[in-house]
Amino acid sequence: MYWNKEMECMPPEQRRKLQLERLQNLVRRVYENVPHYQRVLREAGIRPGDVQSLDDLAHLPFTTKDDLRRTYPFGLFATPLQNTVRVHASSGTTGKPTVVGYTRQDVDTWSEVMARTLSCAGTKQDDVVQIAYGYGLFTGGLGVHYGAEKIGATVVPVSVGNTKRQIMLMQDFGTTVLACTPSYALHLAEVLEESGADRSRIRLRVGVFGAEPWTQQLGREIENKLNVVAIDIFGLSEIIGPGVASECLYNAGLHLFDDHFLPEIIDPETGRQLPPGEEGELVITTLTKEAFPLIRYRTRDITRLFVEPCPCGRTHVRMSKIMGRTDDMLIIRGVNVFPSQVESALLEIGQAEPHYLLVVDRSGPLDQLEIWVEVSEKVFADEVRRLEALGKTIQREIEGTLGIGVKVKLVEPKTIERSQGKAKRVVDKRDVYNKNQ
Amino acid sequence: MWVRQISIFLENKSGRLAAVTRLLADHGFNIRALSIADTSDFGILRLIVNEPARAYQVLKDAGFTVSETEVLAVEVPDRPGGLAGVLDLLNSAGTNIEYLYAFVSKSAENALVLLKVENLEKAVEVLTANGVTVPDYRVVHQI
């Protein structure tokens, strides 16, 4: 089921023409309106008129997360703030979030690509869409919300949490489409099982799962428990939020909406473009975004692209499920977590040269983050209550920085393995990228 | 000079206490008194040894998190109400006790108790004024 057949099934040659037009326009816009881009394009010796073909993309400079941080909050905006109708933000590694902005047109574009995403999952006007992604600065909730409304489906903006109530609403409203993180879907499935609720009153047909990586196995488990088809959706707030790419009901890779988002795969070490089929870092250029356009944004997600047509008829380039990261970012309950955030929180408390380890596990369906902190002489106190207070302080500080609940464990010095060179900061027992297969 | 207690941070896992006592034995220290405060995740081992300064260094060199704390040793009559009398005195003087533990004493008439209090001078003043014996640190450390 298409939302916009003309765009989704456009002959590839015609789409390339459209992409080039949009790319040329984009380079001109950022050159004229964003000082950062004017400077880096000049440094690269590129004038807006130099982009003559899509191959010229490879000559343009990359944009990194560091560029976003350096220009916090609005430095990369290409339109005046008065034209920005919305901002969202994601958690930052140094306490400062990454801020993204949308003009009215951008919100329309976002609704369009989310309507395509939900249509990929077979969502129609007569569906009841329960949105259990978080609402707020996080793009998940509102992104799906606008797409579902655009389709004309009945939207239940329940947000995340309060699982028993979610199940009640699901039964009473006759929810047919569930949108949430895969780990929350699994949690919901287990609560449903335990509660012994009347399954005949559950009308779920499809689950739209994203904001964190998930394996096929986890997908099958959710499908069996909730009796739904699990659809993997991909997006990131820097690019637009959810709505960058989506699986269709053929479950054969994610259709990347490349009339709006121009993807490349590069070798993360050399920055060199890789041909279709090869695994590398996903880089995206936002062709149509007005307020917050990005040229060659390095997502740090590892995947591969393939161009063979899909049985569904869409001609968009497809990407594999995310296979890993080029950095040490963790995604826990849909929230991005960097070890460096934990480090800065510990430094804040006065732990000089903190030794710490992030241990992530899926005990039950939800991810648990345990943080091991070595007790140095500097913070060691001879009284239990003072050490317990230290643990609580560390917990509060880290939770405040990360925005998710954690458990803090105080450990003896040298418990955490010292490695040559890069310290090992993470033990992830979840195997989200399916590496242990 | 006050009695010097050594505190050691220990994780709640098997073999940690043995590691400390083995290390002290190998270096020829005599443990005069000891107590453990524990939670589900960690414990604090508190020790009185014959050579606190050297023991501190040995433990630190072995990679333990160690601290030194000044505590008060008090002689308590070895009969019913002996400890109660001492604590009543401290309580009436408004001296808060963080923790206390008993000494492995060989003397017959009196037991020896170690107290961590907020204000050592004030505690000693109250106790000695009321006839309680506060032994010299050298006696306690058996120097």
Coordinates of C-alpha atoms in Angstrom, one line a residue:
Chain A
M1 CA 0.0 0.0 0.0
Y2 CA 1.5 3.3 -1.1
W3 CA 1.0 6.7 0.4
N4 CA 2.5 8.6 -2.5
K5 CA 2.8 6.2 -5.4
E6 CA 4.4 8.8 -7.7
M7 CA 7.3 9.4 -5.4
E8 CA 7.6 5.9 -4.0
C9 CA 7.6 4.1 -7.4
M10 CA 9.3 6.8 -9.5
P11 CA 11.7 5.3 -12.1
P12 CA 15.2 5.5 -10.7
E13 CA 16.5 7.7 -13.5
Q14 CA 13.8 10.2 -12.9
R15 CA 14.5 10.2 -9.2
R16 CA 18.2 10.8 -9.8
K17 CA 17.3 14.0 -11.7
L18 CA 15.1 15.1 -8.8
Q19 CA 17.8 14.3 -6.3
L20 CA 20.4 16.4 -8.3
E21 CA 18.0 19.3 -8.6
R22 CA 17.4 19.2 -4.9
L23 CA 21.0 18.7 -4.0
Q24 CA 22.0 21.8 -6.1
N25 CA 19.4 23.8 -4.4
L26 CA 20.4 22.6 -0.9
V27 CA 24.1 23.5 -1.4
R28 CA 23.1 26.9 -2.5
R29 CA 20.8 27.4 0.5
V30 CA 23.3 26.3 3.1
Y31 CA 26.1 28.3 1.4
E32 CA 24.0 31.4 1.6
N33 CA 22.4 30.9 5.0
V34 CA 24.6 28.9 7.3
P35 CA 28.0 30.4 8.1
H36 CA 29.4 27.0 9.1
Y37 CA 28.7 25.6 5.7
Q38 CA 29.9 28.6 3.8
R39 CA 33.2 28.3 5.6
V40 CA 33.7 24.5 5.2
L41 CA 32.6 24.6 1.5
R42 CA 35.0 27.5 0.9
E43 CA 37.8 25.5 2.6
A44 CA 37.0 22.6 0.4
G45 CA 37.2 24.9 -2.6
I46 CA 33.6 24.4 -3.6
R47 CA 31.2 27.0 -4.9
P48 CA 27.5 26.3 -5.0
G49 CA 27.5 26.1 -8.8
D50 CA 30.2 23.3 -8.8
V51 CA 27.7 20.5 -8.1
Q52 CA 27.0 19.2 -11.6
S53 CA 26.1 15.6 -10.9
L54 CA 25.3 13.3 -8.0
D55 CA 28.9 12.1 -8.2
D56 CA 30.0 15.5 -7.0
L57 CA 28.4 14.6 -3.6
A58 CA 31.6 12.8 -2.8
H59 CA 33.5 16.1 -2.9
L60 CA 31.4 17.8 -0.3
P61 CA 32.6 17.9 3.3
F62 CA 31.0 15.7 6.0
T63 CA 28.9 17.0 8.9
T64 CA 29.5 15.3 12.2
K65 CA 27.8 15.3 15.6
D66 CA 30.7 17.5 16.8
D67 CA 29.7 20.1 14.3
L68 CA 26.2 20.0 15.8
R69 CA 27.5 20.4 19.4
R70 CA 29.8 23.2 18.5
T71 CA 27.0 25.2 17.0
Y72 CA 24.6 24.6 19.8
P73 CA 21.8 25.5 19.9
F74 CA 20.7 27.1 16.6
G75 CA 24.1 27.7 14.8
L76 CA 23.2 25.3 11.9
F77 CA 19.7 26.6 11.3
A78 CA 19.3 27.8 7.8
T79 CA 16.1 29.8 8.4
P80 CA 15.3 32.6 10.9
L81 CA 14.0 31.4 14.2
Q82 CA 10.7 33.1 13.5
N83 CA 10.1 30.6 10.7
T84 CA 10.9 27.6 13.0
V85 CA 7.6 26.2 14.2
R86 CA 9.1 23.3 16.3
V87 CA 12.3 22.2 17.9
H88 CA 13.3 18.8 19.2
A89 CA 16.4 17.7 21.0
S90 CA 18.3 14.5 21.7
S91 CA 20.5 13.8 24.7
G92 CA 24.0 15.1 24.4
T93 CA 27.3 13.6 25.5
T94 CA 28.4 16.6 27.4
G95 CA 25.2 17.6 29.0
K96 CA 24.2 19.8 26.1
P97 CA 21.6 18.2 23.8
T98 CA 21.6 18.2 20.0
V99 CA 18.9 20.6 18.9
V100 CA 17.0 20.3 15.6
G101 CA 14.4 22.7 14.1
Y102 CA 11.5 22.4 11.7
T103 CA 9.7 25.0 9.5
R104 CA 6.1 24.5 8.7
Q105 CA 7.2 22.9 5.5
D106 CA 9.6 20.6 7.4
V107 CA 6.7 19.4 9.6
D108 CA 4.8 18.7 6.4
T109 CA 7.7 16.7 4.9
W110 CA 8.0 14.8 8.2
S111 CA 4.3 14.0 8.2
E112 CA 4.6 12.8 4.6
V113 CA 7.5 10.4 5.2
M114 CA 5.8 9.1 8.3
A115 CA 2.6 8.6 6.4
R116 CA 4.7 6.6 3.9
T117 CA 6.3 4.7 6.8
L118 CA 2.9 3.8 8.3
S119 CA 1.5 2.9 4.9
C120 CA 4.5 0.6 4.4
A121 CA 3.1 -1.2 7.4
G122 CA -0.3 -1.3 5.8
T123 CA -1.9 1.4 7.9
K124 CA -5.1 2.9 6.5
Q125 CA -7.7 5.5 7.5
D126 CA -9.8 3.0 9.4
D127 CA -6.9 1.9 11.6
V128 CA -6.5 2.8 15.3
V129 CA -2.9 3.7 15.9
Q130 CA -1.7 3.6 19.5
I131 CA 1.5 5.6 19.9
A132 CA 3.5 4.4 22.8
Y133 CA 6.7 6.2 21.9
G134 CA 7.6 9.0 24.3
Y135 CA 6.2 12.5 23.5
G136 CA 8.3 15.6 24.1
L137 CA 11.7 16.6 23.0
F138 CA 12.2 13.1 21.7
T139 CA 11.1 12.8 18.1
G140 CA 9.5 9.4 18.4
G141 CA 6.0 10.3 19.7
L142 CA 5.2 13.4 17.7
G143 CA 6.8 12.0 14.5
V144 CA 4.5 9.0 14.4
H145 CA 1.6 11.1 15.5
Y146 CA 1.7 13.5 12.6
G147 CA 2.1 10.7 10.1
A148 CA -0.8 8.8 11.5
E149 CA -3.0 11.9 11.5
K150 CA -2.0 12.6 7.9
I151 CA -3.3 9.2 6.9
G152 CA -6.5 10.0 8.7
A153 CA -6.1 7.0 11.1
T154 CA -7.5 7.3 14.7
V155 CA -4.6 8.4 16.8
V156 CA -4.3 7.3 20.5
P157 CA -1.4 9.5 21.8
V158 CA -0.9 7.5 25.0
S159 CA 3.0 7.9 25.1
V160 CA 5.2 5.4 26.8
G161 CA 4.6 3.7 30.2
N162 CA 1.6 2.6 32.3
T163 CA 1.5 -0.8 30.6
K164 CA -1.8 -2.0 32.2
R165 CA -3.5 1.1 31.0
Q166 CA -2.1 0.6 27.5
I167 CA -3.6 -2.9 27.4
M168 CA -6.9 -1.6 28.6
L169 CA -7.0 1.1 25.9
M170 CA -5.9 -1.4 23.3
Q171 CA -8.9 -3.6 24.1
D172 CA -11.4 -0.9 24.6
F173 CA -10.4 1.2 21.5
G174 CA -9.7 -1.7 19.3
T175 CA -6.1 -0.7 18.5
T176 CA -4.9 -2.2 15.3
V177 CA -1.4 -0.6 14.9
L178 CA 1.0 -0.3 17.8
A179 CA 4.0 2.1 17.5
C180 CA 6.7 1.9 20.2
T181 CA 10.3 0.7 20.8
P182 CA 10.7 -3.1 20.3
S183 CA 11.8 -3.5 23.9
Y184 CA 8.6 -1.9 25.1
A185 CA 6.6 -4.1 22.8
L186 CA 8.1 -7.1 24.4
H187 CA 7.4 -5.8 27.8
L188 CA 3.8 -5.1 26.9
A189 CA 3.5 -8.6 25.5
E190 CA 4.7 -10.1 28.7
V191 CA 2.5 -8.0 30.9
L192 CA -0.4 -9.0 28.6
E193 CA 0.5 -12.7 29.1
E194 CA 0.7 -12.4 32.9
S195 CA -2.5 -10.4 33.2
G196 CA -4.5 -13.1 31.6
A197 CA -6.4 -10.5 29.6
D198 CA -9.0 -11.6 27.1
R199 CA -7.0 -12.0 23.9
S200 CA -10.1 -12.1 21.7
R201 CA -10.5 -8.4 22.5
I202 CA -7.0 -7.5 21.2
R203 CA -7.2 -6.6 17.5
L204 CA -3.6 -5.6 16.9
R205 CA -2.4 -6.4 13.4
V206 CA 0.9 -4.6 13.0
G207 CA 3.7 -3.2 15.2
V208 CA 5.8 -0.3 14.0
F209 CA 9.0 -0.6 16.0
G210 CA 12.0 1.7 16.0
A211 CA 14.3 4.1 17.9
E212 CA 16.6 1.2 18.8
P213 CA 18.2 -1.7 16.9
W214 CA 16.5 -5.1 17.1
T215 CA 17.3 -8.5 15.8
Q216 CA 15.1 -10.7 13.6
Q217 CA 14.8 -13.1 16.6
L218 CA 13.4 -10.4 18.9
G219 CA 11.0 -9.4 16.1
R220 CA 9.8 -13.0 15.7
E221 CA 9.3 -13.2 19.5
I222 CA 7.2 -10.1 19.6
E223 CA 5.3 -11.3 16.5
N224 CA 4.4 -14.5 18.2
K225 CA 3.5 -13.0 21.5
L226 CA 1.4 -10.1 20.2
N227 CA 0.2 -11.8 17.1
V228 CA 1.4 -8.9 14.9
V229 CA 3.6 -8.3 11.9
A230 CA 6.7 -6.4 13.2
I231 CA 7.9 -3.6 11.0
D232 CA 11.4 -2.0 11.5
I233 CA 11.4 1.7 11.1
F234 CA 14.5 3.9 11.0
G235 CA 15.2 7.5 11.7
L236 CA 17.3 9.9 13.7
S237 CA 16.4 13.3 15.0
E238 CA 19.3 15.0 13.2
I239 CA 17.9 13.9 9.8
I240 CA 14.2 14.4 10.7
G241 CA 13.2 11.8 13.4
P242 CA 11.5 8.6 12.5
G243 CA 10.5 8.4 8.8
V244 CA 13.9 8.1 7.2
A245 CA 13.4 4.5 6.2
S246 CA 10.9 1.7 6.8
E247 CA 10.4 -2.0 6.1
C248 CA 7.3 -2.9 4.0
L249 CA 5.2 -6.0 4.6
Y250 CA 7.7 -8.0 2.6
N251 CA 10.3 -7.6 5.4
A252 CA 13.1 -7.3 2.9
G253 CA 15.2 -4.4 4.1
L254 CA 14.1 -0.8 4.8
H255 CA 13.0 1.5 2.0
L256 CA 14.9 4.7 2.4
F257 CA 12.9 7.7 1.3
D258 CA 15.7 8.9 -1.0
D259 CA 13.7 11.7 -2.7
H260 CA 14.2 13.5 0.7
F261 CA 17.2 11.8 2.2
L262 CA 20.2 11.0 0.0
P263 CA 22.1 8.1 1.4
E264 CA 25.7 7.0 0.9
I265 CA 27.8 4.2 2.5
I266 CA 31.4 5.2 3.4
D267 CA 34.4 3.5 4.9
P268 CA 34.4 5.1 8.3
E269 CA 38.2 5.1 8.4
T270 CA 39.0 6.7 5.1
G271 CA 35.7 8.5 4.4
R272 CA 35.7 6.9 0.9
Q273 CA 32.3 6.1 -0.7
L274 CA 31.6 2.3 -1.0
P275 CA 29.5 0.7 -3.8
P276 CA 26.0 -0.7 -3.2
G277 CA 26.1 -4.0 -1.2
E278 CA 29.1 -3.1 0.9
E279 CA 28.9 -2.6 4.6
G280 CA 30.0 0.7 6.0
E281 CA 28.8 3.9 7.8
L282 CA 25.5 5.4 6.6
V283 CA 25.9 9.0 5.6
I284 CA 22.8 11.1 4.8
T285 CA 22.2 14.4 3.1
T286 CA 18.8 16.0 3.7
L287 CA 17.7 17.2 0.3
T288 CA 14.5 19.1 1.3
K289 CA 14.9 20.1 4.9
E290 CA 14.6 23.9 5.4
A291 CA 15.3 24.8 9.0
F292 CA 18.0 22.2 9.7
P293 CA 19.5 20.9 6.5
L294 CA 22.6 18.7 6.8
I295 CA 25.2 17.8 4.1
R296 CA 26.7 14.4 4.3
Y297 CA 25.8 13.8 8.0
R298 CA 27.7 10.9 9.5
T299 CA 25.1 8.8 11.3
R300 CA 27.7 6.4 12.8
D301 CA 25.3 3.6 12.1
I302 CA 26.7 0.6 10.1
T303 CA 24.6 -0.9 7.4
R304 CA 24.6 -1.5 3.6
L305 CA 22.5 -0.2 0.7
F306 CA 21.0 -2.2 -2.1
V307 CA 19.2 -1.1 -5.2
E308 CA 17.5 -4.2 -6.5
P309 CA 13.7 -3.7 -6.8
C310 CA 11.4 -4.8 -4.0
P311 CA 8.4 -7.0 -4.7
C312 CA 6.2 -4.3 -3.2
G313 CA 7.0 -2.1 -6.2
R314 CA 8.7 0.8 -4.4
T315 CA 11.9 1.9 -6.2
H316 CA 13.6 3.6 -3.2
V317 CA 17.1 2.4 -2.3
R318 CA 16.9 -0.1 0.5
M319 CA 19.1 -0.5 3.6
S320 CA 19.7 -3.5 5.8
K321 CA 18.8 -3.5 9.4
I322 CA 21.4 -1.5 11.4
M323 CA 24.4 -3.8 12.0
G324 CA 26.4 -1.8 14.5
R325 CA 27.9 1.5 15.4
T326 CA 31.2 3.2 14.6
D327 CA 31.3 4.7 18.1
D328 CA 30.5 3.4 21.5
M329 CA 26.9 4.7 21.6
L330 CA 24.4 2.5 23.3
I331 CA 20.7 2.7 22.7
I332 CA 18.8 1.8 25.9
R333 CA 15.1 1.9 26.0
G334 CA 15.2 4.1 22.9
V335 CA 17.5 6.6 24.5
N336 CA 21.0 7.3 23.2
V337 CA 23.7 6.7 25.8
F338 CA 27.4 7.5 25.5
P339 CA 29.9 6.3 28.1
S340 CA 31.4 9.8 28.0
Q341 CA 28.1 11.1 29.5
V342 CA 28.7 8.8 32.5
E343 CA 32.2 10.0 32.8
S344 CA 31.3 13.7 32.8
A345 CA 28.7 13.0 35.4
L346 CA 31.3 11.3 37.6
L347 CA 33.7 14.2 37.1
E348 CA 30.9 16.5 38.2
I349 CA 30.7 14.7 41.5
G350 CA 34.5 15.0 42.0
Q351 CA 35.6 11.5 41.0
A352 CA 39.0 12.4 39.5
E353 CA 40.0 10.0 36.7
P354 CA 36.9 7.9 37.2
H355 CA 37.0 4.2 36.5
Y356 CA 33.6 3.0 35.5
L357 CA 31.9 0.4 33.4
L358 CA 28.5 0.3 31.8
V359 CA 26.8 -3.1 32.0
V360 CA 23.7 -3.4 29.9
D361 CA 21.5 -6.4 30.1
R362 CA 18.0 -7.3 29.2
S363 CA 16.8 -8.9 32.4
G364 CA 13.2 -9.5 31.4
P365 CA 12.1 -7.5 28.4
L366 CA 13.4 -4.1 29.4
D367 CA 17.0 -3.0 29.2
Q368 CA 18.8 -2.5 32.5
L369 CA 21.8 -0.3 32.8
E370 CA 24.1 -0.9 35.7
I371 CA 27.0 1.4 36.3
W372 CA 30.0 0.1 38.1
V373 CA 32.1 2.8 39.7
E374 CA 35.4 2.1 41.4
V375 CA 35.6 3.6 44.9
S376 CA 38.8 5.7 45.0
E377 CA 40.4 6.9 48.2
K378 CA 39.2 10.4 47.4
V379 CA 35.6 9.5 47.8
F380 CA 35.9 6.6 50.2
A381 CA 34.2 7.2 53.6
D382 CA 34.4 5.0 56.6
E383 CA 30.6 5.1 57.2
V384 CA 28.1 3.0 55.3
R385 CA 25.5 5.7 55.1
R386 CA 28.0 8.1 53.5
L387 CA 29.0 5.5 50.9
E388 CA 25.3 4.8 50.3
A389 CA 24.7 8.5 49.9
L390 CA 27.6 8.6 47.4
G391 CA 26.0 5.8 45.4
K392 CA 22.7 7.7 45.4
T393 CA 24.4 11.0 44.4
I394 CA 26.2 9.2 41.5
Q395 CA 22.8 7.6 40.5
R396 CA 21.0 10.9 40.5
E397 CA 23.7 12.7 38.6
I398 CA 23.9 10.0 35.9
E399 CA 20.1 9.7 35.7
G400 CA 19.8 13.5 35.3
T401 CA 22.4 13.4 32.5
L402 CA 21.1 10.3 30.6
G403 CA 17.4 10.7 31.3
I404 CA 16.9 7.0 32.1
G405 CA 17.0 5.0 35.3
V406 CA 20.2 3.3 36.2
K407 CA 21.6 1.1 39.0
V408 CA 24.9 2.1 40.5
K409 CA 27.3 -0.5 42.0
L410 CA 30.3 0.6 44.0
V411 CA 33.3 -1.7 43.3
E412 CA 36.8 -2.1 44.5
P413 CA 39.7 -0.5 42.7
K414 CA 41.1 -2.4 39.7
T415 CA 37.9 -4.4 39.4
I416 CA 37.4 -2.8 36.0
E417 CA 39.8 -4.2 33.4
R418 CA 42.5 -1.7 32.4
S419 CA 43.2 -2.1 28.7
Q420 CA 46.1 -0.9 26.6
G421 CA 44.9 2.2 24.7
K422 CA 41.1 2.6 24.5
A423 CA 39.5 1.7 27.8
K424 CA 36.7 -0.9 27.7
R425 CA 33.7 1.0 29.0
V426 CA 30.8 -1.1 28.0
V427 CA 29.7 -4.7 28.5
D428 CA 26.5 -5.2 26.4
K429 CA 24.9 -8.5 27.1
R430 CA 21.9 -7.9 24.8
D431 CA 23.5 -8.8 21.5
V432 CA 21.2 -6.2 19.7
Y433 CA 23.2 -6.4 16.4
N434 CA 23.1 -10.2 16.4
K435 CA 26.9 -10.5 16.5
N436 CA 27.0 -13.7 18.4
Q437 CA 25.2 -15.7 15.7
Chain B
M1 CA 47.3 10.9 70.0
W2 CA 44.2 9.0 69.2
V3 CA 43.7 5.3 68.4
R4 CA 44.1 4.9 64.6
Q5 CA 41.7 2.7 62.9
I6 CA 42.1 1.5 59.3
S7 CA 39.0 1.1 57.1
I8 CA 39.0 -0.9 53.9
F9 CA 36.4 -0.9 51.2
L10 CA 35.4 -4.5 50.2
E11 CA 33.0 -5.7 47.6
N12 CA 30.5 -8.3 48.9
K13 CA 32.0 -11.3 47.1
S14 CA 33.8 -14.4 48.3
G15 CA 37.4 -14.3 49.2
R16 CA 37.8 -10.6 49.8
L17 CA 38.1 -10.7 53.6
A18 CA 40.5 -13.6 53.4
A19 CA 42.6 -11.6 51.0
V20 CA 43.0 -8.8 53.5
T21 CA 43.8 -11.0 56.5
R22 CA 46.3 -13.1 54.5
L23 CA 48.1 -9.9 53.3
L24 CA 48.3 -8.6 56.9
A25 CA 49.5 -12.0 58.2
D26 CA 52.2 -12.2 55.5
H27 CA 53.5 -8.8 56.6
G28 CA 53.5 -9.8 60.3
F29 CA 50.7 -7.6 61.5
N30 CA 48.6 -8.5 64.6
I31 CA 44.9 -7.7 64.3
R32 CA 43.9 -6.3 67.7
A33 CA 40.2 -5.7 66.9
L34 CA 38.0 -5.8 63.9
S35 CA 34.4 -5.2 62.7
I36 CA 32.6 -5.3 59.4
A37 CA 29.7 -3.1 58.4
D38 CA 28.0 -4.5 55.3
T39 CA 25.3 -3.9 52.8
S40 CA 24.1 -6.1 50.0
D41 CA 26.7 -4.8 47.6
F42 CA 29.7 -3.8 49.7
G43 CA 31.2 -3.8 53.1
I44 CA 33.6 -1.7 55.2
L45 CA 36.2 -3.6 57.2
R46 CA 37.5 -1.7 60.2
L47 CA 40.8 -2.8 61.8
I48 CA 43.0 -2.0 64.8
V49 CA 46.5 -3.3 64.2
N50 CA 49.8 -3.0 66.0
E51 CA 51.5 -0.8 63.3
P52 CA 48.7 1.3 61.7
A53 CA 50.9 3.5 59.5
R54 CA 52.8 0.6 57.9
A55 CA 49.6 -1.5 57.5
Y56 CA 47.9 1.4 55.8
Q57 CA 50.8 1.6 53.3
V58 CA 50.9 -2.2 52.7
L59 CA 47.1 -2.3 52.0
K60 CA 47.3 0.7 49.8
D61 CA 50.2 -0.7 47.8
A62 CA 48.2 -3.9 47.3
G63 CA 45.5 -1.9 45.6
F64 CA 42.8 -1.6 48.3
T65 CA 40.9 1.5 49.0
V66 CA 41.9 2.4 52.5
S67 CA 41.4 5.3 54.9
E68 CA 42.5 6.1 58.5
T69 CA 40.0 7.2 61.1
E70 CA 40.7 8.3 64.7
V71 CA 38.5 6.5 67.2
L72 CA 38.2 6.3 70.9
A73 CA 39.0 3.3 73.1
V74 CA 37.1 3.1 76.4
E75 CA 37.3 0.7 79.3
V76 CA 34.0 -0.6 80.2
P77 CA 33.3 -2.5 83.5
D78 CA 32.8 -6.2 82.5
R79 CA 29.4 -6.6 84.3
P80 CA 25.7 -6.0 83.5
G81 CA 25.1 -2.3 82.8
G82 CA 28.8 -1.6 82.2
L83 CA 28.3 -0.4 78.6
A84 CA 25.0 1.2 79.3
G85 CA 26.6 3.5 81.9
V86 CA 29.2 4.7 79.4
L87 CA 26.7 5.3 76.7
D88 CA 24.4 7.2 79.1
L89 CA 27.3 9.5 79.9
L90 CA 28.0 10.2 76.2
N91 CA 24.3 10.6 75.4
S92 CA 23.7 13.1 78.2
A93 CA 26.6 15.1 76.9
G94 CA 25.0 15.1 73.4
T95 CA 27.8 13.1 71.8
N96 CA 26.6 11.2 68.8
I97 CA 28.1 7.7 68.3
E98 CA 28.6 6.7 64.6
Y99 CA 29.4 3.1 65.5
L100 CA 31.2 0.9 68.1
Y101 CA 32.7 -2.5 68.4
A102 CA 34.4 -4.6 71.1
F103 CA 38.1 -5.3 71.6
V104 CA 39.7 -8.7 72.0
S105 CA 40.7 -8.0 75.5
K106 CA 42.8 -10.2 77.8
S107 CA 42.3 -8.1 80.9
A108 CA 39.8 -9.7 83.3
E109 CA 38.0 -6.8 85.0
N110 CA 37.3 -4.5 82.1
A111 CA 36.2 -4.9 78.5
L112 CA 37.6 -2.5 75.9
V113 CA 35.2 -0.9 73.4
L114 CA 36.1 1.2 70.4
L115 CA 33.8 4.2 69.6
K116 CA 33.6 6.4 66.6
V117 CA 32.2 9.7 67.8
E118 CA 31.9 13.1 66.2
N119 CA 33.9 15.0 68.9
L120 CA 36.7 13.0 70.5
E121 CA 37.9 15.7 72.9
K122 CA 34.5 16.3 74.3
A123 CA 33.8 12.6 74.7
V124 CA 37.1 12.0 76.6
E125 CA 36.4 15.0 78.8
V126 CA 32.9 13.7 79.8
L127 CA 34.1 10.1 80.4
T128 CA 37.2 10.9 82.4
A129 CA 35.3 13.4 84.5
N130 CA 33.0 10.5 85.5
G131 CA 35.8 8.1 86.3
V132 CA 35.8 6.1 83.1
T133 CA 39.3 5.0 81.9
V134 CA 40.3 6.0 78.4
P135 CA 43.5 4.1 77.8
D136 CA 46.5 5.6 75.9
Y137 CA 46.7 4.7 72.2
R138 CA 50.0 2.9 72.8
V139 CA 48.2 0.4 75.1
V140 CA 45.5 -0.2 72.5
H141 CA 48.0 -0.6 69.6
Q142 CA 50.1 -2.7 71.9
I143 CA 53.2 -0.8 70.9

